[in-house]
Amino acid sequence: EFIEILREQLNSFKCIYCKRQFPDWDVLKSHMRKKKHFRLHSEDQQYDRFYIVNHVEGTNWREQHMSDRDSDIDAERNMLDDWDEWTQDAPECVSLCLFCDVSFPSAPQCLEHMTHHHRFDLPQIIASMKLDDYQVIKLINFIRIKKSAHTSEFGPDCVFPLTVELLDDDKLLTPHSPEDGLLMHDYSASE
């Protein structure tokens, strides 16, 4: 009987959720797809007799639906609270210049410093060399390793000429500095 009611409504081009009448089957399908009306409306009491939960003594599917919805809302709130706690505890990653010992609270400030003081535009170099994320990590670690091995004045001229072949070693994926803000920066957003 339930199936027959649904079939009758659909054959008369009536939405099973909102009960709107449509001129033909294609328009009805399009409406149901766009509005996501693939289910019965919870306020439509015409179908209450078909819900098994209503036949169990002392229960009603509407009350059950409301309590399920309330528990889903509570779970979502708890998840958001957990996320807030997690993001609040996240340590600040300091960004150390690749060429001198100046550190910055953010990668963009460090990048600006390197561009102005060392004439080394890292985002531009990444773009011109068409480096992927792994190659960017390798490049930053490569420069940091070069700097630590260098005893005298270290600058961008000590790194050039840069080639993609220099970045073939997978050992360069291991961070030279564990909390390196430059490694965690999104360079695709800088383009």
CSV table of C-alpha atoms in Angstrom, one decimal:
chain,number,residue,atom,x,y,z
A,1,GLU,CA,0.0,0.0,0.0
A,2,PHE,CA,2.9,2.4,0.9
A,3,ILE,CA,4.5,1.7,-2.5
A,4,GLU,CA,1.2,2.2,-4.3
A,5,ILE,CA,0.8,5.6,-2.7
A,6,LEU,CA,4.3,6.7,-3.7
A,7,ARG,CA,3.8,5.3,-7.2
A,8,GLU,CA,0.5,7.2,-7.6
A,9,GLN,CA,2.1,10.4,-6.5
A,10,LEU,CA,5.1,10.1,-8.8
A,11,ASN,CA,2.9,9.0,-11.8
A,12,SER,CA,0.8,12.2,-11.3
A,13,PHE,CA,4.1,14.2,-11.3
A,14,LYS,CA,3.8,15.2,-7.7
A,15,CYS,CA,6.9,15.6,-5.5
A,16,ILE,CA,6.8,13.1,-2.5
A,17,TYR,CA,8.5,15.7,-0.2
A,18,CYS,CA,6.8,19.0,-0.9
A,19,LYS,CA,3.7,17.8,-2.7
A,20,ARG,CA,4.1,20.3,-5.6
A,21,GLN,CA,2.6,19.3,-8.9
A,22,PHE,CA,4.7,19.4,-12.1
A,23,PRO,CA,3.9,19.3,-15.8
A,24,ASP,CA,5.9,16.2,-16.6
A,25,TRP,CA,8.3,13.5,-15.4
A,26,ASP,CA,11.5,15.3,-16.4
A,27,VAL,CA,10.6,18.5,-14.6
A,28,LEU,CA,9.7,16.5,-11.5
A,29,LYS,CA,13.0,14.6,-11.6
A,30,SER,CA,14.9,17.8,-12.0
A,31,HIS,CA,13.1,19.4,-9.1
A,32,MET,CA,13.7,16.4,-6.8
A,33,ARG,CA,17.3,16.2,-7.8
A,34,LYS,CA,18.0,20.0,-7.3
A,35,LYS,CA,16.0,20.2,-4.0
A,36,LYS,CA,17.2,16.8,-2.8
A,37,HIS,CA,13.6,15.8,-2.3
A,38,PHE,CA,14.3,12.0,-2.4
A,39,ARG,CA,12.6,11.3,0.9
A,40,LEU,CA,9.3,11.8,2.7
A,41,HIS,CA,8.7,15.0,4.6
A,42,SER,CA,8.9,14.4,8.3
A,43,GLU,CA,5.8,16.5,9.0
A,44,ASP,CA,3.6,14.6,6.5
A,45,GLN,CA,1.4,12.5,8.8
A,46,GLN,CA,-0.1,10.6,5.8
A,47,TYR,CA,2.8,8.0,6.2
A,48,ASP,CA,2.8,7.6,10.0
A,49,ARG,CA,0.9,4.4,9.9
A,50,PHE,CA,3.7,2.8,7.8
A,51,TYR,CA,6.5,3.4,10.4
A,52,ILE,CA,7.1,0.3,12.5
A,53,VAL,CA,8.3,2.3,15.4
A,54,ASN,CA,4.8,3.7,15.8
A,55,HIS,CA,3.4,0.3,16.4
A,56,VAL,CA,5.7,-0.4,19.4
A,57,GLU,CA,3.9,0.6,22.6
A,58,GLY,CA,5.0,4.0,24.0
A,59,THR,CA,7.0,5.1,21.0
A,60,ASN,CA,6.5,7.6,18.2
A,61,TRP,CA,8.8,8.0,15.3
A,62,ARG,CA,8.5,11.8,15.5
A,63,GLU,CA,9.8,11.8,19.1
A,64,GLN,CA,12.5,9.3,18.1
A,65,HIS,CA,13.5,11.5,15.2
A,66,MET,CA,13.7,14.6,17.4
A,67,SER,CA,15.8,12.8,20.0
A,68,ASP,CA,18.1,11.5,17.3
A,69,ARG,CA,18.5,14.9,15.8
A,70,ASP,CA,19.2,16.4,19.3
A,71,SER,CA,22.0,13.9,19.9
A,72,ASP,CA,23.4,14.6,16.4
A,73,ILE,CA,23.5,18.3,17.3
A,74,ASP,CA,25.2,17.6,20.6
A,75,ALA,CA,27.8,15.4,18.9
A,76,GLU,CA,28.5,18.1,16.4
A,77,ARG,CA,28.9,20.7,19.1
A,78,ASN,CA,31.3,18.4,21.0
A,79,MET,CA,33.3,17.9,17.8
A,80,LEU,CA,33.5,21.6,17.2
A,81,ASP,CA,34.7,22.1,20.8
A,82,ASP,CA,37.4,19.5,20.3
A,83,TRP,CA,38.5,21.3,17.2
A,84,ASP,CA,38.7,24.6,19.0
A,85,GLU,CA,40.8,23.0,21.7
A,86,TRP,CA,43.1,21.4,19.2
A,87,THR,CA,43.6,24.6,17.2
A,88,GLN,CA,44.2,26.7,20.3
A,89,ASP,CA,46.9,24.3,21.5
A,90,ALA,CA,48.8,24.4,18.1
A,91,PRO,CA,52.2,25.9,18.7
A,92,GLU,CA,53.3,28.9,16.7
A,93,CYS,CA,55.8,27.9,14.0
A,94,VAL,CA,58.6,30.4,13.9
A,95,SER,CA,60.0,31.1,10.4
A,96,LEU,CA,63.8,31.5,10.4
A,97,CYS,CA,65.4,33.4,7.5
A,98,LEU,CA,67.3,31.1,5.1
A,99,PHE,CA,70.3,33.4,5.0
A,100,CYS,CA,70.6,35.1,8.3
A,101,ASP,CA,69.6,34.4,11.9
A,102,VAL,CA,66.6,36.6,12.0
A,103,SER,CA,63.3,34.8,12.9
A,104,PHE,CA,59.7,35.9,12.3
A,105,PRO,CA,56.4,34.9,13.8
A,106,SER,CA,55.0,34.1,10.3
A,107,ALA,CA,56.2,32.7,7.0
A,108,PRO,CA,54.9,35.7,5.0
A,109,GLN,CA,57.0,38.1,7.1
A,110,CYS,CA,60.0,36.0,6.6
A,111,LEU,CA,59.5,35.8,2.9
A,112,GLU,CA,59.1,39.6,2.7
A,113,HIS,CA,62.4,40.0,4.7
A,114,MET,CA,64.3,37.6,2.3
A,115,THR,CA,62.9,39.5,-0.7
A,116,HIS,CA,63.9,42.9,0.6
A,117,HIS,CA,67.1,42.2,2.5
A,118,HIS,CA,68.6,39.3,0.5
A,119,ARG,CA,66.9,39.8,-2.9
A,120,PHE,CA,65.7,36.2,-2.7
A,121,ASP,CA,62.1,35.9,-3.8
A,122,LEU,CA,61.3,32.3,-2.8
A,123,PRO,CA,57.7,32.2,-4.1
A,124,GLN,CA,58.9,33.6,-7.4
A,125,ILE,CA,61.7,31.0,-7.6
A,126,ILE,CA,59.2,28.2,-6.8
A,127,ALA,CA,56.9,29.4,-9.5
A,128,SER,CA,59.6,29.9,-12.1
A,129,MET,CA,61.1,26.5,-11.4
A,130,LYS,CA,57.6,25.0,-11.4
A,131,LEU,CA,58.3,23.1,-8.1
A,132,ASP,CA,55.8,20.8,-6.5
A,133,ASP,CA,55.2,20.7,-2.8
A,134,TYR,CA,57.9,18.0,-2.2
A,135,GLN,CA,60.4,19.9,-4.2
A,136,VAL,CA,59.7,23.1,-2.2
A,137,ILE,CA,60.4,21.2,1.0
A,138,LYS,CA,63.6,19.8,-0.6
A,139,LEU,CA,64.7,23.3,-1.7
A,140,ILE,CA,64.2,24.8,1.8
A,141,ASN,CA,66.0,22.0,3.5
A,142,PHE,CA,68.8,22.1,0.8
A,143,ILE,CA,69.4,25.8,1.5
A,144,ARG,CA,69.3,25.2,5.3
A,145,ILE,CA,71.9,22.4,5.0
A,146,LYS,CA,74.1,24.5,2.8
A,147,LYS,CA,73.9,27.4,5.3
A,148,SER,CA,74.8,25.1,8.3
A,149,ALA,CA,77.8,23.8,6.4
A,150,HIS,CA,78.9,27.3,5.3
A,151,THR,CA,81.4,28.9,7.7
A,152,SER,CA,81.6,32.4,6.2
A,153,GLU,CA,79.0,34.9,5.1
A,154,PHE,CA,76.1,33.0,3.5
A,155,GLY,CA,73.7,34.5,1.0
A,156,PRO,CA,71.7,33.6,-2.1
A,157,ASP,CA,74.8,33.7,-4.3
A,158,CYS,CA,76.0,30.6,-2.3
A,159,VAL,CA,72.9,28.7,-3.5
A,160,PHE,CA,72.8,29.6,-7.2
A,161,PRO,CA,72.7,28.2,-9.8
A,162,LEU,CA,69.6,26.3,-8.6
A,163,THR,CA,68.4,23.4,-10.6
A,164,VAL,CA,65.7,20.8,-10.1
A,165,GLU,CA,68.4,18.1,-10.3
A,166,LEU,CA,69.9,19.4,-7.0
A,167,LEU,CA,66.6,18.4,-5.4
A,168,ASP,CA,66.5,14.8,-6.5
A,169,ASP,CA,67.8,13.5,-3.1
A,170,ASP,CA,64.9,12.2,-1.0
A,171,LYS,CA,67.0,12.8,2.1
A,172,LEU,CA,66.1,16.5,1.6
A,173,LEU,CA,62.5,15.6,2.6
A,174,THR,CA,63.7,15.3,6.3
A,175,PRO,CA,63.3,18.7,7.9
A,176,HIS,CA,66.5,20.4,8.9
A,177,SER,CA,64.5,22.3,11.6
A,178,PRO,CA,61.5,20.4,13.1
A,179,GLU,CA,59.1,23.3,13.4
A,180,ASP,CA,60.1,25.2,10.3
A,181,GLY,CA,57.4,27.7,9.4
A,182,LEU,CA,58.7,28.0,5.9
A,183,LEU,CA,58.0,24.3,5.3
A,184,MET,CA,54.5,24.7,6.5
A,185,HIS,CA,53.6,27.7,4.4
A,186,ASP,CA,51.2,27.3,1.4
A,187,TYR,CA,53.2,28.6,-1.5
A,188,SER,CA,50.4,27.9,-4.0
A,189,ALA,CA,48.5,30.8,-2.3
A,190,SER,CA,51.4,33.1,-2.9
A,191,GLU,CA,51.2,32.7,-6.7
